[in-house]
PDB file of C-alpha atoms and ligand atoms in Angstrom:
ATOM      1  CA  UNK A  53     -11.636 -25.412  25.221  1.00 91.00           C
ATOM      2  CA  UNK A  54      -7.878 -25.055  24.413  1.00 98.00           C
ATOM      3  CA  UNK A  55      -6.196 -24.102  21.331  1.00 98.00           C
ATOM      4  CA  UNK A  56      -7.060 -26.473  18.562  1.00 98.00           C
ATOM      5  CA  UNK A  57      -4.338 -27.679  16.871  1.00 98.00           C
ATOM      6  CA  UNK A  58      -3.573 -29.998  13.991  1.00 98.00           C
ATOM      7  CA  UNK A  59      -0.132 -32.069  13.616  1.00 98.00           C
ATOM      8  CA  UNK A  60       1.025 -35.374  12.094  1.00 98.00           C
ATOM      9  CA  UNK A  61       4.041 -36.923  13.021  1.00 97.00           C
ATOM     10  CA  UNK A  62       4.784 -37.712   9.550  1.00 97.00           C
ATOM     11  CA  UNK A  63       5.108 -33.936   8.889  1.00 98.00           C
ATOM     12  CA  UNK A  64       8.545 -34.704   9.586  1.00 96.00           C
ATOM     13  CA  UNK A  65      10.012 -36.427   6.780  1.00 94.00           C
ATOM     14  CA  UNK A  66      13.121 -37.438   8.091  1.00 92.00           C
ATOM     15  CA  UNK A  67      15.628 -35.405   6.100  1.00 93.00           C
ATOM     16  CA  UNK A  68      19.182 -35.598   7.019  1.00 88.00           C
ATOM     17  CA  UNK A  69      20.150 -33.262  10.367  1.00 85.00           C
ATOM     18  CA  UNK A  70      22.537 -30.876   7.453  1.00 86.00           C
ATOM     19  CA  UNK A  71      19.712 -30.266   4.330  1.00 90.00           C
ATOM     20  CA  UNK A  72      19.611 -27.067   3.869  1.00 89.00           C
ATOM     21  CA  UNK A  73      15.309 -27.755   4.485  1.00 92.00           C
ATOM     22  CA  UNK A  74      15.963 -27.861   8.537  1.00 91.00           C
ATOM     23  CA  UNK A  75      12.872 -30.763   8.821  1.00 92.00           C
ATOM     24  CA  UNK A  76      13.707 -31.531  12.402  1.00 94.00           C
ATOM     25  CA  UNK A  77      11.935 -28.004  13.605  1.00 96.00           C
ATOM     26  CA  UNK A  78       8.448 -30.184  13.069  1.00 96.00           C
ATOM     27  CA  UNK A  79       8.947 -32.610  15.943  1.00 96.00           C
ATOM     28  CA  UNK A  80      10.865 -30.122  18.225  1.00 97.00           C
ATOM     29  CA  UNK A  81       7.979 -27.865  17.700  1.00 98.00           C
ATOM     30  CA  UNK A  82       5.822 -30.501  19.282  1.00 98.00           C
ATOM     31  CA  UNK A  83       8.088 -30.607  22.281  1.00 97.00           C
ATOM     32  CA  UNK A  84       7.768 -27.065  22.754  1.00 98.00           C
ATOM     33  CA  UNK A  85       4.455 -26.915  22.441  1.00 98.00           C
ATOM     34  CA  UNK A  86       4.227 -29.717  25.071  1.00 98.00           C
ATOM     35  CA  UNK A  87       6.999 -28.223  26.833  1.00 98.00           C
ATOM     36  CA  UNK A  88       4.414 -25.266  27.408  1.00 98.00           C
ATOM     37  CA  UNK A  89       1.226 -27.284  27.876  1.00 98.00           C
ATOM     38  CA  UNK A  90      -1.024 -26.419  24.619  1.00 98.00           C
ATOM     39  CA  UNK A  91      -0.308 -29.819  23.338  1.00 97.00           C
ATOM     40  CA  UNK A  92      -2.645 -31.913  25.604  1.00 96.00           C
ATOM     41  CA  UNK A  93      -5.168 -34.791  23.960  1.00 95.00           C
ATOM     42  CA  UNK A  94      -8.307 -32.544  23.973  1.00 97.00           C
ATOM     43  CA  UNK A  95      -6.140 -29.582  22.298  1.00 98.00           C
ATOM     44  CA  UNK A  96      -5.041 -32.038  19.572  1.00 98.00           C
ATOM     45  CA  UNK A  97      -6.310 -32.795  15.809  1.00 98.00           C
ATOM     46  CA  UNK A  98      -4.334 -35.316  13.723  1.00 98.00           C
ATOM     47  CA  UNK A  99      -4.165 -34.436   9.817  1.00 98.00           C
ATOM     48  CA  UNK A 100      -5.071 -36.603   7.357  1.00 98.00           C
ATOM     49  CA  UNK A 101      -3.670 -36.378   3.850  1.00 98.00           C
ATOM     50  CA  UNK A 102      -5.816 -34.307   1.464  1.00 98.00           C
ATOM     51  CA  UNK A 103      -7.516 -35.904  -1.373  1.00 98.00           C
ATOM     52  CA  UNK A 104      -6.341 -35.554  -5.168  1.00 98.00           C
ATOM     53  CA  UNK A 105     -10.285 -33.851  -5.714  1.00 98.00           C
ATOM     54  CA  UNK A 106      -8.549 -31.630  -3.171  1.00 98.00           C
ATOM     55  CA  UNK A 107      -5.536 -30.865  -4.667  1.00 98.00           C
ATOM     56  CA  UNK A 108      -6.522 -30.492  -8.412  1.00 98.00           C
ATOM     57  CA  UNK A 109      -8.766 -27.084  -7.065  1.00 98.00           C
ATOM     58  CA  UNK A 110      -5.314 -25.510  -6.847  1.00 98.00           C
ATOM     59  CA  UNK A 111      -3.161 -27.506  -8.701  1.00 98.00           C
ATOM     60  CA  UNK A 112      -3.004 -28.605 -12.581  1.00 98.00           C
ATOM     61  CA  UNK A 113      -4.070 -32.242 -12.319  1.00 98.00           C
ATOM     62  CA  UNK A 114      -0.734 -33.735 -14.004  1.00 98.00           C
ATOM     63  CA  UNK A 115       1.227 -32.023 -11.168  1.00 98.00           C
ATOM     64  CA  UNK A 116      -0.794 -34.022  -8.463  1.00 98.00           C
ATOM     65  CA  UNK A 117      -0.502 -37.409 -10.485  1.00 98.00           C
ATOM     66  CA  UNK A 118       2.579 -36.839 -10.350  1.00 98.00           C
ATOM     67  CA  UNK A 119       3.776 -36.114  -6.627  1.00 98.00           C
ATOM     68  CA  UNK A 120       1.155 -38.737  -5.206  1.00 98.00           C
ATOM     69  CA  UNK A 121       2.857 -41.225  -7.588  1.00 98.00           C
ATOM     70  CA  UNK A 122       6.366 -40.000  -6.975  1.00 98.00           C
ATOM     71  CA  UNK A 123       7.214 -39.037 -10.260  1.00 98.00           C
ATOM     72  CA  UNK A 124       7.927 -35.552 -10.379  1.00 98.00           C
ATOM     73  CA  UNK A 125      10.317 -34.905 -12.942  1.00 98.00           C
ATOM     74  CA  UNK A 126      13.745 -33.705 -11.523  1.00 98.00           C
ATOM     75  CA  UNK A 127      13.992 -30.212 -13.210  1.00 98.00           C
ATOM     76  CA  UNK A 128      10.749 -30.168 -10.822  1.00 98.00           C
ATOM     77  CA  UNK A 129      12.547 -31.309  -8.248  1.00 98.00           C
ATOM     78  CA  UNK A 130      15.258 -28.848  -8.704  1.00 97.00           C
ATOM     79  CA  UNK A 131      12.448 -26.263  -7.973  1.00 97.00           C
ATOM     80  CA  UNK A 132      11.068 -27.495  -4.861  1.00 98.00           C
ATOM     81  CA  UNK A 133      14.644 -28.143  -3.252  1.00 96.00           C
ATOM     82  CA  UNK A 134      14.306 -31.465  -2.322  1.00 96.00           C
ATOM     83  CA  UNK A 135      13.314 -34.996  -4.142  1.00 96.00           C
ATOM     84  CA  UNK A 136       9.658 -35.834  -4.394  1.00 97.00           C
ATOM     85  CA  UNK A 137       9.842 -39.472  -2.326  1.00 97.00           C
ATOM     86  CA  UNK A 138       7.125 -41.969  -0.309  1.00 97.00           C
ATOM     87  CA  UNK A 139       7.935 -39.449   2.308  1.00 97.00           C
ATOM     88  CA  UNK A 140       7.804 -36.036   1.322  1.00 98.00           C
ATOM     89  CA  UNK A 141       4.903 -36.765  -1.267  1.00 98.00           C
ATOM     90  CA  UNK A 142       2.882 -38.268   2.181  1.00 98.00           C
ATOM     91  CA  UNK A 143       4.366 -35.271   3.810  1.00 98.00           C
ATOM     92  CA  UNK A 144       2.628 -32.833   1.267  1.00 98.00           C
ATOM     93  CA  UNK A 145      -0.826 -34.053   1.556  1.00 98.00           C
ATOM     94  CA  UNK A 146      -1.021 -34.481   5.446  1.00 98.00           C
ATOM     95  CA  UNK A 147       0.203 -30.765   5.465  1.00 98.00           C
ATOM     96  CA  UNK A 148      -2.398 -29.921   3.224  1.00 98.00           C
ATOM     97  CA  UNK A 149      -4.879 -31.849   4.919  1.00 98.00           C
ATOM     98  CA  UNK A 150      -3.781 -30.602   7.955  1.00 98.00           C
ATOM     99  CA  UNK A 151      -4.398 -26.889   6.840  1.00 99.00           C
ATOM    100  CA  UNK A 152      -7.697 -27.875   5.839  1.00 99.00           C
ATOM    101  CA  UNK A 153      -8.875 -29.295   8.862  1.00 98.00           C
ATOM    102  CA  UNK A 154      -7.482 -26.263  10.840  1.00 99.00           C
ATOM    103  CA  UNK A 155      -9.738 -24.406   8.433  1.00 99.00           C
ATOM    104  CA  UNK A 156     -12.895 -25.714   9.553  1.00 98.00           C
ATOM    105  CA  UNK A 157     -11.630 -25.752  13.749  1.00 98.00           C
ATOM    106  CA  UNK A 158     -11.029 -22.423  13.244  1.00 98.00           C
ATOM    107  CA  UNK A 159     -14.794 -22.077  11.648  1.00 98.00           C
ATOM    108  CA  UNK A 160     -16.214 -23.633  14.122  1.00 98.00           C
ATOM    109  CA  UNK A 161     -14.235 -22.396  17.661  1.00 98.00           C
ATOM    110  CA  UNK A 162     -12.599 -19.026  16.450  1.00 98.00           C
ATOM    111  CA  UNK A 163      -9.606 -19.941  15.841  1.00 98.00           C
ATOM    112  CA  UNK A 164      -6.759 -22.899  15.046  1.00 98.00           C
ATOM    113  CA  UNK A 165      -3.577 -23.817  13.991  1.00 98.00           C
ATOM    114  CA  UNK A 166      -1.413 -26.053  11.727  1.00 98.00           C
ATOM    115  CA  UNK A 167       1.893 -27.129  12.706  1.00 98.00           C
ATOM    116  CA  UNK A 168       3.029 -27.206   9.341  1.00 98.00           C
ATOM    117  CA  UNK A 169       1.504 -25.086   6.059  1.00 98.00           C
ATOM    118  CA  UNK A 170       2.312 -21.851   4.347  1.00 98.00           C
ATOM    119  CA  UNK A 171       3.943 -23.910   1.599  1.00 98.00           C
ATOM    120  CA  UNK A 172       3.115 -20.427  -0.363  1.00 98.00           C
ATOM    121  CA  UNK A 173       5.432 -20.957  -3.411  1.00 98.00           C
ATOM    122  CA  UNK A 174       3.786 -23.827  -4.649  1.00 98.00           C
ATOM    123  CA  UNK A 175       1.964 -22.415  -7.876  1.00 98.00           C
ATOM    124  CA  UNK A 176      -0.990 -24.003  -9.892  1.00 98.00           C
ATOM    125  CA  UNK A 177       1.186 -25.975 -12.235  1.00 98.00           C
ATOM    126  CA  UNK A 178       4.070 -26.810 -10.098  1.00 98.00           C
ATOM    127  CA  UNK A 179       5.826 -26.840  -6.980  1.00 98.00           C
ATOM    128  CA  UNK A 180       8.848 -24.107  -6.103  1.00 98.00           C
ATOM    129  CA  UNK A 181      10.643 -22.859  -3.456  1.00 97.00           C
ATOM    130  CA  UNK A 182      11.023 -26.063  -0.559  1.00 96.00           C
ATOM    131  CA  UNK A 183       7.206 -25.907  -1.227  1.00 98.00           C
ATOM    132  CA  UNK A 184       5.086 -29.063  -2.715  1.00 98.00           C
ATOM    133  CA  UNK A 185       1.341 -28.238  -2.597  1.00 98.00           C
ATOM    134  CA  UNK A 186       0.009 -24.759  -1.372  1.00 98.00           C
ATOM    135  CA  UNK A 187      -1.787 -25.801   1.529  1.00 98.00           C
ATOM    136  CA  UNK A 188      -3.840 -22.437   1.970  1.00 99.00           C
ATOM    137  CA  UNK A 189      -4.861 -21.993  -1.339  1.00 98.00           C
ATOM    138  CA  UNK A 190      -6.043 -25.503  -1.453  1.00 99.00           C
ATOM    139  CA  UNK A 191      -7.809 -24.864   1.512  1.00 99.00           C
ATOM    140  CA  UNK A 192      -9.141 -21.473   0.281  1.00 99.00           C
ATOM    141  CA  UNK A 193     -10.533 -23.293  -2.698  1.00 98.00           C
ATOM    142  CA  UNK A 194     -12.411 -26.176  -0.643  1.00 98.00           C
ATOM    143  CA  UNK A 195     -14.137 -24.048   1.864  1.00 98.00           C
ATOM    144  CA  UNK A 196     -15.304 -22.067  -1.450  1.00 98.00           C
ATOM    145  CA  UNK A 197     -16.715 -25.204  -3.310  1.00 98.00           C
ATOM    146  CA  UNK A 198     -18.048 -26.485  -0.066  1.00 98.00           C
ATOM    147  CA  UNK A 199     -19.876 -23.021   0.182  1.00 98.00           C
ATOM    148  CA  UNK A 200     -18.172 -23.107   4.051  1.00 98.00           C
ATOM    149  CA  UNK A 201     -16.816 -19.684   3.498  1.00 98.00           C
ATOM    150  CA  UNK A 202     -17.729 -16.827   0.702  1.00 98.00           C
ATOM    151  CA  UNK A 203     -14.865 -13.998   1.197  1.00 98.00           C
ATOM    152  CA  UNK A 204     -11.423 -15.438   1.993  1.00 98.00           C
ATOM    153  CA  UNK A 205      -8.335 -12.857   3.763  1.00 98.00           C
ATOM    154  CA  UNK A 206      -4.948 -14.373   3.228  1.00 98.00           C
ATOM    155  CA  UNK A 207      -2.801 -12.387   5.280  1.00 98.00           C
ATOM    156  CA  UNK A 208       1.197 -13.911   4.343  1.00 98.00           C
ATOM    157  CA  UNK A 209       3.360 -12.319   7.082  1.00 98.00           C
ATOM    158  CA  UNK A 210       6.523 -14.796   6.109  1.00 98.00           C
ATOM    159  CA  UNK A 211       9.376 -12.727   4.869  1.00 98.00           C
ATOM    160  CA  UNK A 212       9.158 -14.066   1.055  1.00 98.00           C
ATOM    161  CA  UNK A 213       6.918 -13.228  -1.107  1.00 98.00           C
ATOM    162  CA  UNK A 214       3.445 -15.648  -1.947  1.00 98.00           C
ATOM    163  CA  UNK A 215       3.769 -16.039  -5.666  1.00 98.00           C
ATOM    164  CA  UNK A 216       2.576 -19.408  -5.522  1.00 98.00           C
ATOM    165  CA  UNK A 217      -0.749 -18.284  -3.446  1.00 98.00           C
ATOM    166  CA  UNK A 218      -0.832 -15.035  -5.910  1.00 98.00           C
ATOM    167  CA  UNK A 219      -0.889 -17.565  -9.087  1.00 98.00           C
ATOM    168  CA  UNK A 220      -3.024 -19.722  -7.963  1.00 98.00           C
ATOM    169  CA  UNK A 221      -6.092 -17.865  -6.797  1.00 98.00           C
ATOM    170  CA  UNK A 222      -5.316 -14.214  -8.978  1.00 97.00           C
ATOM    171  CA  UNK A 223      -8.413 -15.253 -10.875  1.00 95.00           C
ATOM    172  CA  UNK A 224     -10.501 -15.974  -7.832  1.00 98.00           C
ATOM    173  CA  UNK A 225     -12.033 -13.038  -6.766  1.00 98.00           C
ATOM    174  CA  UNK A 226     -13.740 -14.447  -3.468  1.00 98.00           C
ATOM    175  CA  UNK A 227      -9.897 -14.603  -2.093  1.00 98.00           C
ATOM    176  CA  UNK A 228      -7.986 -11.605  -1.931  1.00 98.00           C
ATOM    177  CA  UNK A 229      -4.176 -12.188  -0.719  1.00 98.00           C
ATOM    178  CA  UNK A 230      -2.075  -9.803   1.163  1.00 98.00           C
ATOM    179  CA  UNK A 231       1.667 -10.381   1.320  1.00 98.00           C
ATOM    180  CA  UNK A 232       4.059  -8.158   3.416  1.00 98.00           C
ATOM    181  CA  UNK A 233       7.683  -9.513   2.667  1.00 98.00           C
ATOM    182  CA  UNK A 234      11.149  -8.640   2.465  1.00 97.00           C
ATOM    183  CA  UNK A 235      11.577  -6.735  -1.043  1.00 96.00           C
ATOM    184  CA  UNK A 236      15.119  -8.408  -1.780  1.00 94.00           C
ATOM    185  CA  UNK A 237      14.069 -12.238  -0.968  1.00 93.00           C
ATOM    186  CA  UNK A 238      13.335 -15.038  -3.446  1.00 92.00           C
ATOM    187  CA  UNK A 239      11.192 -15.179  -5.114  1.00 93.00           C
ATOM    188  CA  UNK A 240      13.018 -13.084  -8.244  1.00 89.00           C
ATOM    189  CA  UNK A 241       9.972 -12.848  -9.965  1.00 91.00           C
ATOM    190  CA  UNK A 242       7.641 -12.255  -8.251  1.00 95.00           C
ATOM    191  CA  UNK A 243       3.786 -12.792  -9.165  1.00 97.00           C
ATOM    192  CA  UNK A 244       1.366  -9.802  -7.720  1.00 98.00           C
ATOM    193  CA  UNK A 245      -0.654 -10.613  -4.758  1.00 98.00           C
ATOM    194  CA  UNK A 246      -3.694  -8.444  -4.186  1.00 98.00           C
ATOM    195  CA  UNK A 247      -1.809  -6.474  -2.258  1.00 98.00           C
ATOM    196  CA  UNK A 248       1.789  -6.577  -1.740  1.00 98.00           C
ATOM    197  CA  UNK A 249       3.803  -4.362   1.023  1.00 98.00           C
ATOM    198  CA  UNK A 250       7.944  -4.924  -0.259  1.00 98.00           C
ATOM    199  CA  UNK A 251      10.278  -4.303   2.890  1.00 98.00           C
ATOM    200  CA  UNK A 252      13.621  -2.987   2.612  1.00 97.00           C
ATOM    201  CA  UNK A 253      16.744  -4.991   4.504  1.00 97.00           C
ATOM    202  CA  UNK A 254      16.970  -4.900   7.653  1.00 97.00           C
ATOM    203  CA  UNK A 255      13.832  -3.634   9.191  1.00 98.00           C
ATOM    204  CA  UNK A 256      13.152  -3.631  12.655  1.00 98.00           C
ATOM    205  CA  UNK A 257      10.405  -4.205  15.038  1.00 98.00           C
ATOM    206  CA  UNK A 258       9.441  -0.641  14.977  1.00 98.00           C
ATOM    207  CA  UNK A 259       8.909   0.066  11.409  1.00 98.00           C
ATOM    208  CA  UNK A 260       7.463  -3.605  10.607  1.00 98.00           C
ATOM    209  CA  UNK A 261       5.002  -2.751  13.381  1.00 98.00           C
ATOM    210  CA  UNK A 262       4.052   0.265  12.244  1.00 98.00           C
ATOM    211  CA  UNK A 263       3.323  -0.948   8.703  1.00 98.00           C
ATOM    212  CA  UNK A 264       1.488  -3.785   9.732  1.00 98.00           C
ATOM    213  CA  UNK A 265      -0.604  -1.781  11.861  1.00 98.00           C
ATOM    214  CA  UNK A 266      -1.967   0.821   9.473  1.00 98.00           C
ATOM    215  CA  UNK A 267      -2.398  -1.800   6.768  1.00 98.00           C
ATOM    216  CA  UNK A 268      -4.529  -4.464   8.732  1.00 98.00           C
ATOM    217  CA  UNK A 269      -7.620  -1.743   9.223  1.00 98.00           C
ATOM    218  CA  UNK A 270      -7.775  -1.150   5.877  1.00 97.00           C
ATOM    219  CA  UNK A 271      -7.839  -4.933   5.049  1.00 98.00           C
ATOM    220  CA  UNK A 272     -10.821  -5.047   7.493  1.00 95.00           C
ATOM    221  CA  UNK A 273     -12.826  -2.237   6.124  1.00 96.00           C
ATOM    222  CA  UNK A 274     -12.819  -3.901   2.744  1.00 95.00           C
ATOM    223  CA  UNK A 275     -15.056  -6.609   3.448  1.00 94.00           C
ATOM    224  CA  UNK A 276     -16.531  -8.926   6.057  1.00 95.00           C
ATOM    225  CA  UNK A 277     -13.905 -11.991   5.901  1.00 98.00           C
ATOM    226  CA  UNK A 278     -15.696 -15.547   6.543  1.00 98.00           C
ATOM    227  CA  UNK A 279     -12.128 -16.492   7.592  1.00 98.00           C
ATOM    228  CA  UNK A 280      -8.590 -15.346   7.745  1.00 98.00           C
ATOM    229  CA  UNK A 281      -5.864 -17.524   6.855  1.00 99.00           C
ATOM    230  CA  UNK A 282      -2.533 -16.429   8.805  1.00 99.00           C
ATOM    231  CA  UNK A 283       0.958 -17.482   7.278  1.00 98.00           C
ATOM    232  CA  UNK A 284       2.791 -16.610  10.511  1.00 98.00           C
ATOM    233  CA  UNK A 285       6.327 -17.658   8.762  1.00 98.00           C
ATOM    234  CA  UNK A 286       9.087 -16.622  11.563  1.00 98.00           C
ATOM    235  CA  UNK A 287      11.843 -15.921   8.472  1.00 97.00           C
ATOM    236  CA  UNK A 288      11.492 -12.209   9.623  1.00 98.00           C
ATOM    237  CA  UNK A 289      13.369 -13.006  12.599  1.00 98.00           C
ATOM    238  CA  UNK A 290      16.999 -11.386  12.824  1.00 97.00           C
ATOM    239  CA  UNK A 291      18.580 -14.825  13.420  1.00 96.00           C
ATOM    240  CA  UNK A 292      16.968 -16.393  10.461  1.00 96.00           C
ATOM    241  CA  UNK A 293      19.387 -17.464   7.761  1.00 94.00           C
ATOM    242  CA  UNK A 294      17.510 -16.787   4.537  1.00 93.00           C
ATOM    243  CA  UNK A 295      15.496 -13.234   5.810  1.00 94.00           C
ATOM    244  CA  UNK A 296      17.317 -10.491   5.753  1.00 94.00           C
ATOM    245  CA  UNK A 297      14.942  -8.668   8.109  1.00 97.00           C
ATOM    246  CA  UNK A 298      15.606  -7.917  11.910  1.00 97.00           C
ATOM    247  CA  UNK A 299      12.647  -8.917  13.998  1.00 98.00           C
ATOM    248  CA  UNK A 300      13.107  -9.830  17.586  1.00 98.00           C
ATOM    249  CA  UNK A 301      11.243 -12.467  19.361  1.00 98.00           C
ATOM    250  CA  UNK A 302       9.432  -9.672  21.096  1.00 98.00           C
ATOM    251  CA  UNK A 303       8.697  -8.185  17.602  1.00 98.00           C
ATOM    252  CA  UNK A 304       7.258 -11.740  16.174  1.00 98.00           C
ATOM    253  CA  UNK A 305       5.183 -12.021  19.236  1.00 98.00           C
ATOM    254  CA  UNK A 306       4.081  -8.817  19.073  1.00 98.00           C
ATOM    255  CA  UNK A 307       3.098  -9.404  15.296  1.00 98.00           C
ATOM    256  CA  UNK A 308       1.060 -12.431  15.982  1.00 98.00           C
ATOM    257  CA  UNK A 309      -0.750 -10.628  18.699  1.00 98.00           C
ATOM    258  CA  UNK A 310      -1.461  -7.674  16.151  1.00 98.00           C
ATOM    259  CA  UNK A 311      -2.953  -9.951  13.623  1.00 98.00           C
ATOM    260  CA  UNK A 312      -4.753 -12.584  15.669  1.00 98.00           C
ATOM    261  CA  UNK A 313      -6.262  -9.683  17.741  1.00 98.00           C
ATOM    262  CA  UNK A 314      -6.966  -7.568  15.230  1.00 98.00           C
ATOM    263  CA  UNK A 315      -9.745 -10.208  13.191  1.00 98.00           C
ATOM    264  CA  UNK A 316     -10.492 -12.312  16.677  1.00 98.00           C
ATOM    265  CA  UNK A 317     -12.008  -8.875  18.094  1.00 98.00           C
ATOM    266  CA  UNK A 318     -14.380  -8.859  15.037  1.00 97.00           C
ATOM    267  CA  UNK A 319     -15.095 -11.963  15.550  1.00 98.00           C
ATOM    268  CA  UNK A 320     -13.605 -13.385  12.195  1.00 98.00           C
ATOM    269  CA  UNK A 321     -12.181 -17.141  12.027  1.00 98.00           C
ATOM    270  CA  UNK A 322      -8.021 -17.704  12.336  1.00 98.00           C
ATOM    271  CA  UNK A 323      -6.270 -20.163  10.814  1.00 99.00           C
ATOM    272  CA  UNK A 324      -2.414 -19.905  11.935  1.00 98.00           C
ATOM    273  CA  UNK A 325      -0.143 -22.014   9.729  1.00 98.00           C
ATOM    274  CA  UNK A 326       3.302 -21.859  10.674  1.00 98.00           C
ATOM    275  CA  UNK A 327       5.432 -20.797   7.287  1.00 98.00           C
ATOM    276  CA  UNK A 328       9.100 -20.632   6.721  1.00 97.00           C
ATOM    277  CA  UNK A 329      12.058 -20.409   8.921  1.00 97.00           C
ATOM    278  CA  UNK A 330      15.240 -21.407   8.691  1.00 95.00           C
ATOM    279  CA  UNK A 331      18.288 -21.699  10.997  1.00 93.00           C
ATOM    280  CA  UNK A 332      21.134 -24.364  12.294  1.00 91.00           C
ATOM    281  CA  UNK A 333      19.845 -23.799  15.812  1.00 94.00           C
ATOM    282  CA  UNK A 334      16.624 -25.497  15.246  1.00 95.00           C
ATOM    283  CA  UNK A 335      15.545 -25.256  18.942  1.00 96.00           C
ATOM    284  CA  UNK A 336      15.304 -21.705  18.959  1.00 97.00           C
ATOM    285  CA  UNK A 337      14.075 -21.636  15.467  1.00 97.00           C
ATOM    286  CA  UNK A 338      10.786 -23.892  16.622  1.00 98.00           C
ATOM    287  CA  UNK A 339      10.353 -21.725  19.963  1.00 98.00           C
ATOM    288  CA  UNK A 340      10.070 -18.950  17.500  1.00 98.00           C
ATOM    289  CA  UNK A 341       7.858 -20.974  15.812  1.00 98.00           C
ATOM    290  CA  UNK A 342       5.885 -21.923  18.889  1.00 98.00           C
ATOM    291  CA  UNK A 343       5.011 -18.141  19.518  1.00 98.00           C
ATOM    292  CA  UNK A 344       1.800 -18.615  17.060  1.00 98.00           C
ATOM    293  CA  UNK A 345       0.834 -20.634  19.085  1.00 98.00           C
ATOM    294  CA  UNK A 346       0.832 -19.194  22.875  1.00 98.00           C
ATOM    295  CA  UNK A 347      -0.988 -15.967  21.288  1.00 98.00           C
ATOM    296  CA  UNK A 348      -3.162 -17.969  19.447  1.00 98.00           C
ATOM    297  CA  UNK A 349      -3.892 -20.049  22.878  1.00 98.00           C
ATOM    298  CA  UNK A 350      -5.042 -16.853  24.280  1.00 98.00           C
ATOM    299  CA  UNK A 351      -8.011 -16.100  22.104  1.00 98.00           C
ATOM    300  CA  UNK A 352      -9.159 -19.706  21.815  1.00 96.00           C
TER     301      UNK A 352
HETATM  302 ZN1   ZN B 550       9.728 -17.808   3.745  1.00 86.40          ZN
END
């Protein structure tokens, strides 16, 4: 069976080709992923948009009224980066949905993706940060009511930090979140994750490496996860605009290969959403993108 992924076409909502949100990498991920053959009808899943019941696990229940009936107020709005429209409130909840149903794929067959998600700056009472809903701590929260998973790893590999994640589920003690970010990113304040590993500018493939390696053992050793939930965000990347970090391509590829291997040859469940990353040359920002997802192909 191939790689299972999940996608929406209306994960793209249509934002003009110079917002500083670069929207278009959503669809011209697709095409890569066609482009390299993991996007065939039996590989798959379409998203459907998660449920208020959903949303209010992780979110204070005004919030969700609100975005669903597109009436965030604008100092809100300010937050997120972007208006709260029919579009991008449809948006949210498909990407939400989406990282859901990747959830339970990758509970059932090992492991799956999202081609959106990672929207970790979205805390409990508000969105933040050109993120809406936080799509794996809504997840997090319905495999936990559902009783489909008991001990939750959030491993957050995109460059800023997951305040939003570490807010919402700080008093859940059935999650425990690991970010590894760039120490000098947004956010400002940040809000303490389980664990959090603060990079200096400018590191390399070598030392990121390195870190990642020593620290994803000890993650293991901790507990016996029911499922991993991967924010594979590519802002790490040299070329990125907002990272300040120096990764390669080699370097991300070699990262996604660390961490998928690393809980795939315990056996524990991946879900890969795709996090942040932002660049003018959108192409080569969604074949970085697209790397998740040819390692991830090799341990379906
Ligand atoms: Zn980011």
């Amino acid at each position: 069976m191939p790689l299972q992924i999940v996608h929406h076409p209306d994960y793209d909502a249509g934002f003009a080709a110079n917002h500083r949100f670069p929207m278009s990498k959503y669809p011209l991920l697709m095409e890569a992923l066609r482009a390299r053959g993991l996007a065939g009808p039996d590989a798959l899943n379409t998203a459907a948009p998660a449920p208020a019941s959903w949303l209010k696990l992780a979110h204070a229940a005004d919030y969700v009224d609100q975005v669903i009936g597109c009436s965030v107020p604008e100092k809100i709005e300010r937050e997120i980066g972007f208006p709260v429209g029919p579009r991008v409130s449809l948006r949210a909840r498909l990407a939400t949905g989406g990282t859901v149903l990747a959830a339970r794929l990758a509970l059932r067959h090992g492991i799956a993706c999202n081609t959106a998600g990672g929207s970790h700056h979205a805390r409990r009472a508000q969105g933040a940060g050109f993120c809406t809903f936080n799509d794996v701590a809504v997840a997090s929260l319905v495999l936990l009511t559902e009783g489909a998973a008991q001990n939750i790893l959030v491993v957050d590999l995109d460059v800023h930090q997951g305040d939003g994640t570490a807010d919402i589920l700080g008093n859940e003690p059935r999650v425990f979140t690991f970010s590894m970010h760039g120490e000098r990113n947004y956010p400002v304040r940040k809000i303490a994750s389980d664990l959090d590993i603060a990079l200096p500018d400018g590191t390399g493939d070598a030392a990121y490496l390195e870190r990642l390696g020593t620290i994803l053992p000890e993650l293991s050793a901790q507990l016996r996860w029911d499922i991993v939930f991967y924010n594979a965000g590519v802002d790490v990347h040299a070329e990125d605009r907002l990272g300040r970090l120096a990764l390669s391509n080699d370097g991300l590829r070699a990262r996604d290969e660390m961490v998928i291997g690393h809980f795939r040859a315990q056996g524990i469940p991946v879900c890969g959403v795709i996090g942040g990353g932002y660049s003018t040359d959108v192409p080569a920002l969604a074949a970085r993108h697209a790397l998740l997802f040819e390692v991830a192909s090799g341990y379906a």
